[in-house]
């Protein structure tokens, strides 16, 4: 009896443990999805990974990680996550839909259609997948079939944004922008939270030269996303284009006021005043920001650049040194050192320039500006291997840095590695080639 009781107790503990694991999975997964929706990718990644620590085969967590990789721009890892779900369960529609979206986004239209057909074979009225397939068919120049499928998708879901995109393009090409706008209005009623529909409306309204409509839709985006600098910048640029400089300034200032912790928003006010009002107004604003927050080194950097821009080098350098002294390891101090290094480099004071870049790299070893410029100093001094080492770090972090690619190719040619130099020149040419599909 004692033995039976012990076994029963152990079995009960195992069951409790499994229940806790399931509860923890659900908790982590819920938080991961919440963070993903808020674009807090680091926290979303941690919680989704915690789910997989408990259950490595959890498909939902893998899908969340795939979505995180998409938002991070790592398409290869995203595909790997989605594919791993399908390897466990080939009938997982959510993973298949994610792969269709992925293929459509990178213009692999044939593969997008193939995966879409697998979904439609089991869910023939899946409006979402119809919409993405219609996009892929446009890419394959099958416009009639694409439009027909988009119409079917919209009959099922008037707010289907991929299908709306296909139909909008088709109607505008026919010269029927008013019909496109009417359709988008219906789509917006059905799907009011999709910003892509607003962006399509803006494009159509521009085509119709309906400027009040354009302003209204841009303002909606700004109101909906008060923390988004991109929407605020777009609205301000619209006002500038229309010659409405007071409205543009008001928008730039309004965004800074709504985001009081954003140093970049305040620096955008300074930049706007310099470009569209006066240097004096920009200097006064930078000085006001410094007075209100004297330890924020980035404001000093902005002020220094205003003086450097008009050739007041000594004044600018003095302010940059103040930025470094205020908070030596801050973002603004790093930026100030890079600017000081560039000034010393231009003045052919190579030792001081190298000192500045060395100080930056001691604080931030991956700093692209400091690495690239220090590499130039090394190559000019004949220290080829040191220059190559810095350039390789730059290209590891940013393979599309054309300046670093060209410098590395030249350094490799000097060092006798003609084959490696040729490979990097080919990469450089590939970067500069226009996309044949655009």
Coordinates of C-alpha atoms in Angstrom, one line a residue, residues 15-377:
X15 CA 0.4 15.8 -13.7
X16 CA 0.7 19.0 -11.7
X17 CA 4.0 19.7 -13.3
X18 CA 2.6 19.2 -16.8
X19 CA -0.3 21.5 -15.9
X20 CA 2.1 24.2 -14.7
X21 CA 4.0 23.9 -17.9
X22 CA 0.9 24.3 -20.0
X23 CA -0.1 27.3 -17.9
X24 CA 3.3 28.9 -18.3
X25 CA 3.3 28.3 -22.0
X26 CA -0.1 30.0 -22.4
X27 CA 1.1 32.9 -20.2
X28 CA 4.4 33.4 -22.1
X29 CA 2.6 33.1 -25.5
X30 CA 0.0 35.6 -24.6
X31 CA 2.6 38.1 -23.5
X32 CA 4.7 37.4 -26.6
X33 CA 1.8 38.2 -28.9
X34 CA 1.0 41.3 -26.9
X35 CA 4.6 42.6 -27.2
X36 CA 4.7 41.7 -30.9
X37 CA 1.5 43.8 -31.5
X38 CA 3.3 46.7 -29.7
X39 CA 6.4 46.2 -31.8
X40 CA 8.4 45.4 -28.6
X41 CA 10.4 42.8 -30.4
X42 CA 13.0 42.0 -27.8
X43 CA 10.5 41.2 -25.1
X44 CA 8.3 39.3 -27.6
X45 CA 11.3 37.2 -28.6
X46 CA 12.2 36.4 -25.0
X47 CA 8.7 35.2 -24.1
X48 CA 8.2 33.2 -27.3
X49 CA 11.6 31.6 -26.7
X50 CA 10.5 30.7 -23.1
X51 CA 7.6 28.8 -24.6
X52 CA 9.9 26.8 -26.7
X53 CA 12.1 26.0 -23.7
X54 CA 9.0 24.4 -22.2
X55 CA 7.7 22.8 -25.4
X56 CA 10.1 22.9 -28.4
X57 CA 7.3 21.8 -30.7
X58 CA 4.8 24.6 -29.8
X59 CA 3.7 25.8 -33.3
X60 CA 2.2 29.1 -32.1
X61 CA 5.5 30.2 -30.5
X62 CA 7.3 29.3 -33.7
X63 CA 4.9 31.4 -35.7
X64 CA 5.3 34.3 -33.3
X65 CA 9.1 34.1 -33.7
X66 CA 8.7 34.0 -37.4
X67 CA 6.7 37.2 -37.3
X68 CA 9.3 38.8 -35.1
X69 CA 12.0 37.9 -37.7
X70 CA 9.8 39.4 -40.4
X71 CA 9.5 42.7 -38.5
X72 CA 13.3 42.6 -37.8
X73 CA 13.9 42.2 -41.5
X74 CA 15.5 38.7 -41.2
X75 CA 13.5 36.9 -43.9
X76 CA 15.7 33.8 -43.9
X77 CA 15.1 33.1 -40.2
X78 CA 11.4 33.9 -40.6
X79 CA 11.1 31.4 -43.4
X80 CA 13.0 28.8 -41.3
X81 CA 10.5 29.2 -38.4
X82 CA 7.4 29.0 -40.6
X83 CA 8.9 26.0 -42.4
X84 CA 9.7 24.2 -39.2
X85 CA 5.9 24.4 -38.3
X86 CA 5.0 22.8 -41.6
X87 CA 7.6 20.1 -41.2
X88 CA 5.7 19.1 -38.0
X89 CA 2.2 19.6 -39.5
X90 CA 1.9 20.1 -43.2
X91 CA -1.7 21.1 -42.8
X92 CA -1.0 24.1 -40.6
X93 CA -2.8 26.9 -42.5
X94 CA -1.5 29.7 -40.4
X95 CA 2.1 28.8 -41.3
X96 CA 1.2 28.3 -44.9
X97 CA -0.4 31.8 -45.0
X98 CA 2.7 33.3 -43.4
X99 CA 4.9 31.7 -46.0
X100 CA 2.7 33.0 -48.8
X101 CA 3.0 36.5 -47.4
X102 CA 6.7 36.1 -47.1
X103 CA 7.1 34.9 -50.7
X104 CA 4.9 37.7 -52.0
X105 CA 6.9 40.3 -50.1
X106 CA 10.2 39.2 -51.6
X107 CA 8.6 38.9 -55.1
X108 CA 8.9 35.1 -55.2
X109 CA 5.5 35.1 -56.9
X110 CA 5.6 31.6 -58.3
X111 CA 6.3 30.1 -54.9
X112 CA 3.7 32.3 -53.3
X113 CA 1.1 30.9 -55.8
X114 CA 2.2 27.3 -55.1
X115 CA 1.7 27.6 -51.3
X116 CA -1.5 29.6 -51.7
X117 CA -3.0 26.8 -53.8
X118 CA -2.2 24.3 -51.0
X119 CA -4.3 26.4 -48.6
X120 CA -7.1 27.0 -51.1
X121 CA -7.3 23.2 -51.8
X122 CA -8.6 22.7 -48.2
X123 CA -10.1 26.2 -47.6
X124 CA -11.4 27.3 -51.0
X125 CA -13.0 30.4 -49.5
X126 CA -10.1 31.7 -47.5
X127 CA -10.3 35.4 -48.5
X128 CA -6.9 36.3 -46.9
X129 CA -5.0 33.8 -49.0
X130 CA -7.0 34.7 -52.1
X131 CA -5.9 38.3 -51.6
X132 CA -2.2 37.4 -51.4
X133 CA -2.4 35.0 -54.3
X134 CA -4.0 37.8 -56.4
X135 CA -1.0 40.0 -55.5
X136 CA 1.4 37.2 -56.7
X137 CA -0.6 36.8 -59.9
X138 CA -0.1 40.5 -60.7
X139 CA 3.6 39.9 -60.2
X140 CA 3.4 37.1 -62.7
X141 CA 1.7 39.4 -65.2
X142 CA -1.5 37.3 -65.0
X143 CA -3.7 40.4 -64.5
X144 CA -7.1 39.1 -65.6
X145 CA -6.8 36.1 -63.3
X146 CA -5.5 38.3 -60.5
X147 CA -8.4 40.8 -60.8
X148 CA -11.0 38.0 -60.9
X149 CA -9.5 36.4 -57.7
X150 CA -9.3 39.8 -56.0
X151 CA -13.0 40.4 -56.7
X152 CA -13.9 37.0 -55.2
X153 CA -11.8 37.9 -52.1
X154 CA -13.5 41.2 -51.7
X155 CA -17.0 39.6 -52.0
X156 CA -16.0 37.5 -49.0
X157 CA -14.2 40.3 -47.1
X158 CA -14.5 43.9 -48.4
X159 CA -11.6 45.0 -46.1
X160 CA -9.1 42.5 -47.6
X161 CA -6.2 44.9 -48.1
X162 CA -4.1 42.8 -50.5
X163 CA -7.1 42.4 -52.8
X164 CA -7.9 46.1 -52.4
X165 CA -4.4 46.9 -53.6
X166 CA -4.8 44.7 -56.7
X167 CA -8.2 46.3 -57.5
X168 CA -7.0 49.8 -56.8
X169 CA -4.1 49.5 -59.1
X170 CA -6.3 48.0 -61.8
X171 CA -9.0 50.7 -61.6
X172 CA -6.5 53.6 -61.5
X173 CA -4.7 52.2 -64.6
X174 CA -8.1 52.2 -66.3
X175 CA -8.5 55.8 -65.4
X176 CA -11.3 55.1 -62.9
X177 CA -9.8 56.5 -59.7
X178 CA -13.3 57.5 -58.4
X179 CA -14.4 53.9 -58.4
X180 CA -11.1 52.9 -56.7
X181 CA -11.8 55.5 -54.0
X182 CA -15.4 54.3 -53.5
X183 CA -14.1 50.7 -53.1
X184 CA -11.5 51.8 -50.6
X185 CA -14.0 53.7 -48.5
X186 CA -16.1 50.5 -48.3
X187 CA -13.0 48.5 -47.4
X188 CA -12.1 51.0 -44.7
X189 CA -15.6 50.6 -43.2
X190 CA -15.1 46.9 -43.0
X191 CA -11.5 47.1 -41.9
X192 CA -11.0 50.4 -40.1
X193 CA -7.7 49.5 -38.3
X194 CA -5.6 48.7 -41.4
X195 CA -3.2 51.5 -42.2
X196 CA -2.5 50.0 -45.6
X197 CA -6.0 51.0 -46.7
X198 CA -5.4 54.6 -45.6
X199 CA -2.1 54.6 -47.6
X200 CA -3.9 53.4 -50.7
X201 CA -6.5 56.1 -50.3
X202 CA -3.8 58.7 -50.0
X203 CA -2.3 57.5 -53.3
X204 CA -5.7 57.6 -55.1
X205 CA -6.5 61.0 -53.7
X206 CA -3.2 62.3 -54.9
X207 CA -4.0 60.9 -58.3
X208 CA -7.3 62.8 -58.2
X209 CA -5.6 66.0 -57.0
X210 CA -7.8 66.0 -53.9
X211 CA -5.4 67.7 -51.5
X212 CA -7.9 68.2 -48.7
X213 CA -8.6 64.5 -48.8
X214 CA -4.8 63.8 -48.7
X215 CA -4.3 66.0 -45.7
X216 CA -7.3 64.5 -43.9
X217 CA -6.0 60.9 -44.3
X218 CA -2.5 61.9 -43.4
X219 CA -3.8 63.6 -40.3
X220 CA -5.8 60.4 -39.4
X221 CA -2.5 58.4 -39.4
X222 CA -0.8 60.9 -37.2
X223 CA -3.7 60.9 -34.7
X224 CA -3.9 57.1 -34.7
X225 CA -0.1 56.7 -34.1
X226 CA 1.0 59.7 -32.0
X227 CA 4.3 57.9 -31.3
X228 CA 5.2 57.2 -34.9
X229 CA 7.8 59.7 -36.3
X230 CA 7.3 58.4 -39.8
X231 CA 3.7 59.5 -40.1
X232 CA 4.5 62.9 -38.5
X233 CA 7.4 63.3 -41.0
X234 CA 5.2 62.5 -43.9
X235 CA 2.5 65.0 -42.9
X236 CA 5.2 67.7 -42.3
X237 CA 6.7 67.0 -45.7
X238 CA 3.2 67.3 -47.3
X239 CA 2.8 70.8 -45.7
X240 CA 6.3 71.8 -47.0
X241 CA 5.5 70.6 -50.5
X242 CA 2.3 72.7 -50.4
X243 CA 4.2 75.7 -49.1
X244 CA 2.5 75.6 -45.7
X245 CA 5.6 76.1 -43.6
X246 CA 3.8 77.3 -40.4
X247 CA 1.7 74.2 -40.5
X248 CA 4.8 72.0 -41.0
X249 CA 6.5 73.7 -38.1
X250 CA 3.5 73.2 -35.9
X251 CA 3.4 69.5 -36.8
X252 CA 7.1 69.0 -36.0
X253 CA 6.7 70.8 -32.7
X254 CA 3.5 69.0 -31.9
X255 CA 5.2 65.6 -32.3
X256 CA 8.0 66.7 -30.0
X257 CA 5.5 67.8 -27.4
X258 CA 3.5 64.5 -27.6
X259 CA 6.8 62.6 -27.2
X260 CA 8.6 64.5 -24.5
X261 CA 11.1 61.7 -23.8
X262 CA 12.2 61.6 -27.5
X263 CA 15.5 63.5 -28.0
X264 CA 15.3 62.7 -31.7
X265 CA 11.9 64.5 -31.9
X266 CA 13.4 67.7 -30.4
X267 CA 16.4 67.4 -32.7
X268 CA 14.0 67.3 -35.6
X269 CA 12.6 70.6 -34.5
X270 CA 16.1 72.1 -34.6
X271 CA 16.7 70.6 -38.1
X272 CA 13.4 71.9 -39.4
X273 CA 14.1 75.5 -38.2
X274 CA 17.6 75.4 -39.8
X275 CA 16.3 74.2 -43.1
X276 CA 13.0 76.1 -43.4
X277 CA 13.2 79.1 -41.1
X278 CA 16.6 80.5 -40.1
X279 CA 19.9 79.5 -38.5
X280 CA 19.3 81.9 -35.7
X281 CA 15.9 80.3 -34.9
X282 CA 17.6 76.9 -34.9
X283 CA 20.4 78.0 -32.6
X284 CA 17.9 79.6 -30.2
X285 CA 15.9 76.4 -30.0
X286 CA 19.0 74.2 -29.5
X287 CA 20.2 76.5 -26.7
X288 CA 16.7 76.4 -25.1
X289 CA 16.8 72.6 -25.1
X290 CA 20.3 72.7 -23.6
X291 CA 19.1 75.1 -20.9
X292 CA 16.2 72.8 -20.0
X293 CA 18.3 69.7 -20.0
X294 CA 22.0 70.6 -19.7
X295 CA 23.2 66.9 -19.5
X296 CA 21.6 65.8 -22.8
X297 CA 24.7 65.7 -25.0
X298 CA 22.8 65.2 -28.2
X299 CA 21.5 68.8 -28.1
X300 CA 25.1 70.1 -27.9
X301 CA 25.9 68.0 -31.0
X302 CA 23.0 69.6 -32.9
X303 CA 24.1 73.1 -31.8
X304 CA 27.7 72.4 -32.9
X305 CA 26.5 71.2 -36.3
X306 CA 24.7 74.6 -36.8
X307 CA 28.0 76.4 -36.3
X308 CA 30.1 74.0 -38.4
X309 CA 27.6 74.3 -41.3
X310 CA 28.4 78.0 -41.7
X311 CA 32.2 77.5 -41.2
X312 CA 32.5 78.5 -37.6
X313 CA 34.8 75.5 -36.9
X314 CA 36.3 76.6 -33.6
X315 CA 33.0 77.4 -32.0
X316 CA 31.5 74.1 -33.3
X317 CA 34.5 72.1 -32.0
X318 CA 34.3 73.8 -28.6
X319 CA 30.6 72.7 -28.3
X320 CA 31.5 69.2 -29.4
X321 CA 34.1 68.9 -26.6
X322 CA 31.5 70.1 -24.1
X323 CA 29.2 67.3 -25.3
X324 CA 32.0 64.8 -24.6
X325 CA 32.7 66.2 -21.2
X326 CA 29.1 66.3 -20.1
X327 CA 28.5 62.6 -20.5
X328 CA 31.5 60.8 -22.0
X329 CA 29.8 57.5 -22.8
X330 CA 26.5 58.9 -24.1
X331 CA 25.1 58.6 -27.6
X332 CA 25.7 62.3 -28.1
X333 CA 29.3 62.1 -26.9
X334 CA 29.9 59.2 -29.3
X335 CA 28.4 61.3 -32.2
X336 CA 30.5 64.3 -31.1
X337 CA 33.7 62.3 -31.1
X338 CA 33.0 61.0 -34.6
X339 CA 32.4 64.6 -35.8
X340 CA 35.7 65.7 -34.1
X341 CA 37.5 62.8 -35.7
X342 CA 36.1 63.8 -39.1
X343 CA 37.3 67.4 -38.6
X344 CA 40.8 66.3 -37.6
X345 CA 40.9 64.0 -40.6
X346 CA 39.9 66.8 -42.9
X347 CA 42.6 69.0 -41.3
X348 CA 45.1 66.1 -41.9
X349 CA 45.7 65.8 -38.1
X350 CA 45.7 62.0 -38.3
X351 CA 46.9 61.2 -34.8
X352 CA 44.0 63.2 -33.2
X353 CA 41.5 61.8 -35.7
X354 CA 42.6 58.2 -34.8
X355 CA 42.4 59.1 -31.1
X356 CA 38.8 60.2 -31.4
X357 CA 37.8 57.0 -33.3
X358 CA 39.7 54.8 -30.9
X359 CA 37.7 56.4 -28.0
X360 CA 34.5 55.7 -29.8
X361 CA 35.3 52.1 -30.4
X362 CA 36.4 51.6 -26.8
X363 CA 32.8 52.5 -25.8
X364 CA 31.0 51.0 -28.9
X365 CA 33.2 48.4 -30.7
X366 CA 30.7 48.0 -33.6
X367 CA 30.3 51.7 -34.4
X368 CA 30.1 51.8 -38.2
X369 CA 31.3 55.4 -38.7
X370 CA 34.3 55.0 -36.5
X371 CA 35.3 51.7 -37.9
X372 CA 35.0 52.8 -41.5
X373 CA 36.9 56.0 -41.0
X374 CA 39.6 54.4 -38.9
X375 CA 40.0 51.8 -41.6
X376 CA 40.6 54.7 -44.0
X377 CA 43.3 56.1 -41.7

